[in-house]
Short mmCIF file of C-alpha atoms in Angstrom, two decimals:
data_model
loop_
_atom_site.label_atom_id
_atom_site.label_comp_id
_atom_site.label_asym_id
_atom_site.label_seq_id
_atom_site.Cartn_x
_atom_site.Cartn_y
_atom_site.Cartn_z
CA MET A 1 2.10 -18.83 -16.95
CA GLY A 2 2.00 -19.73 -13.27
CA ALA A 3 3.41 -18.20 -10.13
CA GLY A 4 6.55 -20.30 -10.38
CA MET A 5 7.39 -18.96 -13.84
CA ILE A 6 7.74 -15.28 -12.98
CA ASP A 7 9.56 -13.52 -10.17
CA VAL A 8 6.79 -11.25 -8.87
CA LEU A 9 9.07 -9.29 -6.54
CA HIS A 10 11.55 -8.52 -9.32
CA HIS A 11 8.87 -7.75 -11.87
CA ASN A 12 7.02 -5.35 -9.59
CA LYS A 13 10.26 -3.65 -8.61
CA ARG A 14 10.91 -2.83 -12.27
CA ALA A 15 7.27 -1.91 -12.83
CA TRP A 16 7.16 0.57 -9.96
CA ASN A 17 10.47 2.07 -11.02
CA ALA A 18 8.76 2.63 -14.38
CA GLU A 19 5.73 4.18 -12.63
CA VAL A 20 8.05 6.74 -11.07
CA GLU A 21 9.31 7.64 -14.54
CA LYS A 22 5.72 7.98 -15.74
CA GLY A 23 4.82 10.31 -12.87
CA ASN A 24 2.20 8.06 -11.28
CA GLU A 25 0.24 10.06 -8.68
CA TRP A 26 1.54 7.83 -5.86
CA THR A 27 5.16 8.64 -6.79
CA ARG A 28 4.96 12.45 -6.54
CA PRO A 29 6.74 13.85 -3.47
CA VAL A 30 5.00 16.25 -1.11
CA THR A 31 5.71 19.95 -1.41
CA PRO A 32 7.79 22.11 0.94
CA GLU A 33 4.53 23.74 2.08
CA VAL A 34 3.18 20.37 3.26
CA ILE A 35 6.37 19.72 5.24
CA ALA A 36 6.33 23.19 6.80
CA ALA A 37 2.73 22.65 7.92
CA ALA A 38 3.63 19.25 9.40
CA ARG A 39 6.44 20.83 11.40
CA ALA A 40 3.89 23.29 12.76
CA GLY A 41 1.56 20.45 13.79
CA GLU A 42 -0.84 20.68 10.85
CA TRP A 43 -0.57 17.39 9.00
CA SER A 44 -2.52 14.48 7.60
CA ILE A 45 -1.82 11.43 5.44
CA VAL A 46 -3.89 8.99 3.41
CA LEU A 47 -3.86 5.20 3.35
CA THR A 48 -6.45 5.16 0.56
CA PRO A 49 -7.01 7.61 -2.33
CA THR A 50 -8.77 10.54 -0.66
CA LYS A 51 -9.86 10.21 2.97
CA ALA A 52 -7.42 11.47 5.60
CA VAL A 53 -6.56 9.02 8.37
CA PRO A 54 -8.32 10.18 11.58
CA ARG A 55 -5.88 11.83 13.95
CA ASP A 56 -7.12 9.67 16.84
CA TRP A 57 -5.72 6.65 14.99
CA PHE A 58 -2.25 7.98 15.82
CA PRO A 59 -0.51 8.29 19.18
CA GLY A 60 -1.11 11.54 21.05
CA THR A 61 2.30 12.72 19.87
CA LEU A 62 4.64 11.49 17.17
CA GLU A 63 7.71 12.91 18.93
CA GLY A 64 10.11 10.01 19.40
CA CYS A 65 7.70 7.50 17.84
CA GLU A 66 9.52 4.67 16.07
CA LEU A 67 7.55 4.41 12.83
CA LEU A 68 7.76 1.99 9.91
CA GLY A 69 6.41 2.98 6.51
CA LEU A 70 5.57 -0.46 5.13
CA ALA A 71 5.73 -0.52 1.32
CA SER A 72 5.29 3.23 1.66
CA GLY A 73 7.87 4.79 -0.65
CA GLY A 74 7.06 7.69 -2.93
CA GLY A 75 7.95 10.74 -0.87
CA GLN A 76 4.47 11.18 0.55
CA GLN A 77 3.45 9.71 3.93
CA CYS A 78 6.85 9.12 5.48
CA PRO A 79 8.32 12.63 5.04
CA VAL A 80 5.16 14.15 6.52
CA LEU A 81 5.36 11.89 9.56
CA ALA A 82 9.09 12.57 9.96
CA ALA A 83 8.41 16.31 9.87
CA ALA A 84 5.75 15.76 12.55
CA GLY A 85 8.39 14.27 14.84
CA ALA A 86 8.47 10.51 14.22
CA ARG A 87 11.68 8.56 13.78
CA VAL A 88 10.88 7.06 10.40
CA THR A 89 12.06 3.96 8.58
CA VAL A 90 10.54 3.19 5.19
CA ILE A 91 10.83 -0.16 3.43
CA ASP A 92 9.81 -0.49 -0.20
CA ASN A 93 10.52 -2.87 -3.08
CA SER A 94 11.19 -0.03 -5.55
CA PRO A 95 14.52 1.84 -5.39
CA ALA A 96 12.98 4.69 -7.38
CA GLN A 97 10.16 5.04 -4.87
CA LEU A 98 12.67 5.11 -2.01
CA GLN A 99 14.61 7.77 -3.87
CA ARG A 100 11.55 9.99 -3.68
CA ASP A 101 11.72 9.80 0.13
CA ARG A 102 15.45 10.53 0.05
CA GLU A 103 14.83 13.55 -2.17
CA VAL A 104 12.34 15.05 0.26
CA ALA A 105 14.54 14.22 3.24
CA LYS A 106 17.52 16.00 1.65
CA ARG A 107 15.43 18.97 0.52
CA GLU A 108 13.83 19.44 3.95
CA GLY A 109 16.61 18.35 6.29
CA LEU A 110 14.68 15.31 7.51
CA SER A 111 16.09 12.04 8.79
CA ILE A 112 14.45 9.04 7.07
CA ARG A 113 16.01 5.59 7.01
CA CYS A 114 15.30 3.94 3.63
CA GLU A 115 15.41 0.17 3.20
CA GLU A 116 14.86 -1.73 -0.05
CA GLY A 117 13.00 -4.99 0.49
CA ASP A 118 9.92 -7.17 0.45
CA MET A 119 6.97 -6.09 2.60
CA ALA A 120 6.39 -9.75 3.51
CA ASP A 121 9.96 -10.22 4.83
CA LEU A 122 10.96 -7.86 7.62
CA SER A 123 13.67 -10.16 8.98
CA ARG A 124 16.19 -7.31 9.00
CA PHE A 125 14.18 -5.76 11.86
CA ALA A 126 14.22 -7.14 15.38
CA ASP A 127 11.09 -8.17 17.24
CA GLU A 128 9.20 -5.23 18.80
CA SER A 129 11.15 -2.54 16.92
CA PHE A 130 8.35 -0.08 16.10
CA ASP A 131 5.57 1.81 17.83
CA LEU A 132 3.56 2.41 14.66
CA ILE A 133 3.32 0.91 11.17
CA VAL A 134 1.81 2.87 8.29
CA HIS A 135 0.87 0.64 5.34
CA PRO A 136 -0.89 2.48 2.47
CA ILE A 137 -2.53 0.42 -0.29
CA SER A 138 0.24 -1.83 -1.59
CA ASN A 139 -0.40 -5.42 -0.51
CA CYS A 140 -2.27 -5.92 -3.79
CA PHE A 141 1.23 -6.35 -5.27
CA VAL A 142 2.10 -9.50 -3.28
CA PRO A 143 0.63 -12.97 -3.95
CA ASP A 144 0.08 -13.75 -0.25
CA VAL A 145 -0.91 -11.09 2.28
CA LEU A 146 -0.79 -13.29 5.39
CA PRO A 147 3.01 -13.04 5.86
CA VAL A 148 2.68 -9.25 5.68
CA TRP A 149 0.36 -9.25 8.69
CA ARG A 150 2.49 -11.76 10.61
CA GLU A 151 5.68 -9.76 10.08
CA ALA A 152 3.96 -6.50 10.98
CA PHE A 153 2.75 -8.04 14.23
CA ARG A 154 6.23 -9.36 15.05
CA VAL A 155 8.07 -6.06 14.60
CA LEU A 156 5.49 -3.96 16.48
CA LYS A 157 5.95 -3.27 20.15
CA PRO A 158 3.12 -4.34 22.49
CA GLY A 159 0.49 -1.62 22.37
CA GLY A 160 1.67 -0.55 18.92
CA ALA A 161 -0.69 0.10 16.02
CA LEU A 162 -0.88 -0.98 12.39
CA LEU A 163 -2.67 1.47 10.07
CA ALA A 164 -3.37 -0.25 6.76
CA GLY A 165 -5.17 0.54 3.52
CA PHE A 166 -6.22 -2.00 0.89
CA ASN A 167 -8.50 -2.57 -2.07
CA ASN A 168 -12.03 -3.89 -1.79
CA PRO A 169 -11.49 -7.26 -3.53
CA VAL A 170 -14.72 -6.92 -5.51
CA ILE A 171 -12.79 -4.83 -8.06
CA TYR A 172 -10.95 -7.96 -9.19
CA LEU A 173 -14.10 -9.79 -10.25
CA PHE A 174 -14.41 -7.90 -13.53
CA ASP A 175 -12.86 -8.27 -16.95
CA LEU A 176 -10.12 -5.61 -17.06
CA GLU A 177 -10.42 -4.52 -20.68
CA ALA A 178 -14.19 -4.19 -20.40
CA TYR A 179 -13.78 -2.33 -17.10
CA GLU A 180 -11.52 0.20 -18.77
CA ARG A 181 -14.28 0.76 -21.35
CA GLY A 182 -16.74 1.44 -18.55
CA GLU A 183 -18.41 -1.99 -18.69
CA LEU A 184 -18.87 -4.27 -15.70
CA ILE A 185 -18.53 -7.88 -16.85
CA VAL A 186 -17.98 -10.42 -14.08
CA ARG A 187 -15.24 -12.80 -15.14
CA HIS A 188 -12.97 -13.78 -12.24
CA ARG A 189 -13.19 -15.40 -8.81
CA LEU A 190 -11.52 -14.48 -5.55
CA PRO A 191 -8.78 -14.71 -4.57
CA TYR A 192 -7.55 -13.17 -7.82
CA SER A 193 -4.10 -13.26 -9.47
CA ASP A 194 -2.84 -11.63 -12.67
CA LEU A 195 -0.70 -14.76 -12.99
CA ASP A 196 -3.82 -16.81 -13.70
CA LEU A 197 -4.66 -14.83 -16.83
CA PRO A 198 -4.05 -16.43 -20.26
CA PRO A 199 -0.50 -15.81 -21.59
CA GLU A 200 -1.70 -13.36 -24.22
CA GLU A 201 -3.30 -11.19 -21.52
CA GLN A 202 -0.29 -11.41 -19.23
CA ARG A 203 1.78 -9.69 -21.91
CA ARG A 204 0.09 -6.46 -20.84
CA PHE A 205 2.09 -6.74 -17.63
CA THR A 206 5.24 -8.54 -18.68
CA GLU A 207 5.85 -6.52 -21.84
CA GLY A 208 4.21 -3.29 -20.78
CA ALA A 209 6.01 -3.19 -17.40
CA GLU A 210 2.78 -2.82 -15.46
CA PRO A 211 2.71 -4.05 -11.85
CA LEU A 212 1.21 -7.48 -11.28
CA GLU A 213 -1.75 -7.40 -8.90
CA PHE A 214 -3.47 -9.86 -6.59
CA GLY A 215 -6.97 -9.60 -5.15
CA HIS A 216 -6.98 -10.87 -1.56
CA THR A 217 -10.19 -11.94 0.11
CA LEU A 218 -11.58 -10.01 3.06
CA GLU A 219 -10.95 -13.16 5.09
CA ASP A 220 -7.24 -12.73 4.40
CA GLN A 221 -7.23 -8.93 4.70
CA LEU A 222 -9.29 -8.65 7.90
CA GLY A 223 -9.22 -12.19 9.24
CA GLY A 224 -5.51 -12.34 8.47
CA GLN A 225 -4.84 -9.44 10.81
CA LEU A 226 -6.86 -11.14 13.54
CA ALA A 227 -5.09 -14.44 12.96
CA ALA A 228 -1.73 -12.70 13.30
CA GLY A 229 -2.79 -11.55 16.78
CA PHE A 230 -4.06 -8.03 16.10
CA GLN A 231 -7.16 -6.48 17.62
CA LEU A 232 -9.10 -4.47 15.04
CA THR A 233 -10.25 -1.19 16.58
CA ALA A 234 -11.48 0.94 13.65
CA LEU A 235 -12.32 0.80 9.95
CA TYR A 236 -13.44 3.18 7.25
CA GLU A 237 -14.18 2.98 3.52
CA ASP A 238 -13.08 5.33 0.75
CA ARG A 239 -13.68 6.12 -2.92
CA TRP A 240 -11.77 7.66 -5.80
CA ALA A 241 -11.66 11.45 -5.91
CA LEU A 242 -14.63 13.25 -7.43
CA GLY A 243 -14.32 13.59 -11.16
CA ARG A 244 -12.50 10.33 -11.69
CA GLU A 245 -14.60 8.09 -13.91
CA ASP A 246 -14.82 4.52 -12.64
CA PRO A 247 -17.76 2.25 -13.48
CA LEU A 248 -17.83 0.58 -10.08
CA ASP A 249 -16.99 3.49 -7.80
CA ALA A 250 -20.48 4.96 -8.23
CA HIS A 251 -21.97 1.82 -6.67
CA LEU A 252 -19.77 1.11 -3.64
CA PRO A 253 -16.57 2.18 -1.88
CA LEU A 254 -13.57 0.52 -3.50
CA PHE A 255 -11.08 0.92 -0.64
CA LEU A 256 -10.83 0.18 3.08
CA ALA A 257 -8.54 1.24 5.90
CA THR A 258 -8.11 -0.41 9.27
CA ARG A 259 -6.50 0.36 12.60
CA ALA A 260 -5.27 -2.68 14.48
CA LEU A 261 -3.46 -2.91 17.82
CA LYS A 262 -0.93 -5.39 19.09
CA PRO A 263 -2.14 -6.21 22.63
CA ALA A 264 0.00 -4.74 25.37
#
């Protein structure tokens, strides 16, 4: 089954709606205590599983900051940043994930604009609309990451920043079933696509309503930002939380986050 035989956007919308129903950790809204702390100036967010984004990656103040949460539904990052003073818009492919943000906004009296759509198509937004884009790990759910970077660059104001998290592509080299058993068996090449798996293995996703994933090369993740016009200013790596068993995590960090500026 090739890329032309399945609508990835539609499939992943349904899959992430299902993840909300399952209670996936990235679909659980923040608590009232987290929002109260953010209003008092004590806040942090993650782009990757555990490491907080350094505060110096953000503007000196979020008051009045026009902020886009890019594929950032789930009631986590965007409500915190709204409580800290930003004027927040979140775009996400999953209506259920956006509903999480609406739930927190209603509960806490926050103003968050929620837009359903494709992270690679921001045509509803004018050029130079935002001061800051927050993009937690999510571009593994689109076949081509380069349009994501180009659109992010277009909608940022000069001097604006893109804060992005993404997977280390090495995780996609291994046979998935063996990986889940704790075995590291190299099977695939990069770039990786679930759509290139044999039909019998694709049923895991198409029948089990699991999101389809794509492993983008570092050339496309990092070089793609540079090609779009960004200037990379900072980078860090991250791992799963302690106690989570993963056969590869003990050997190297599985996640990266970058800060990139649109030149003024």
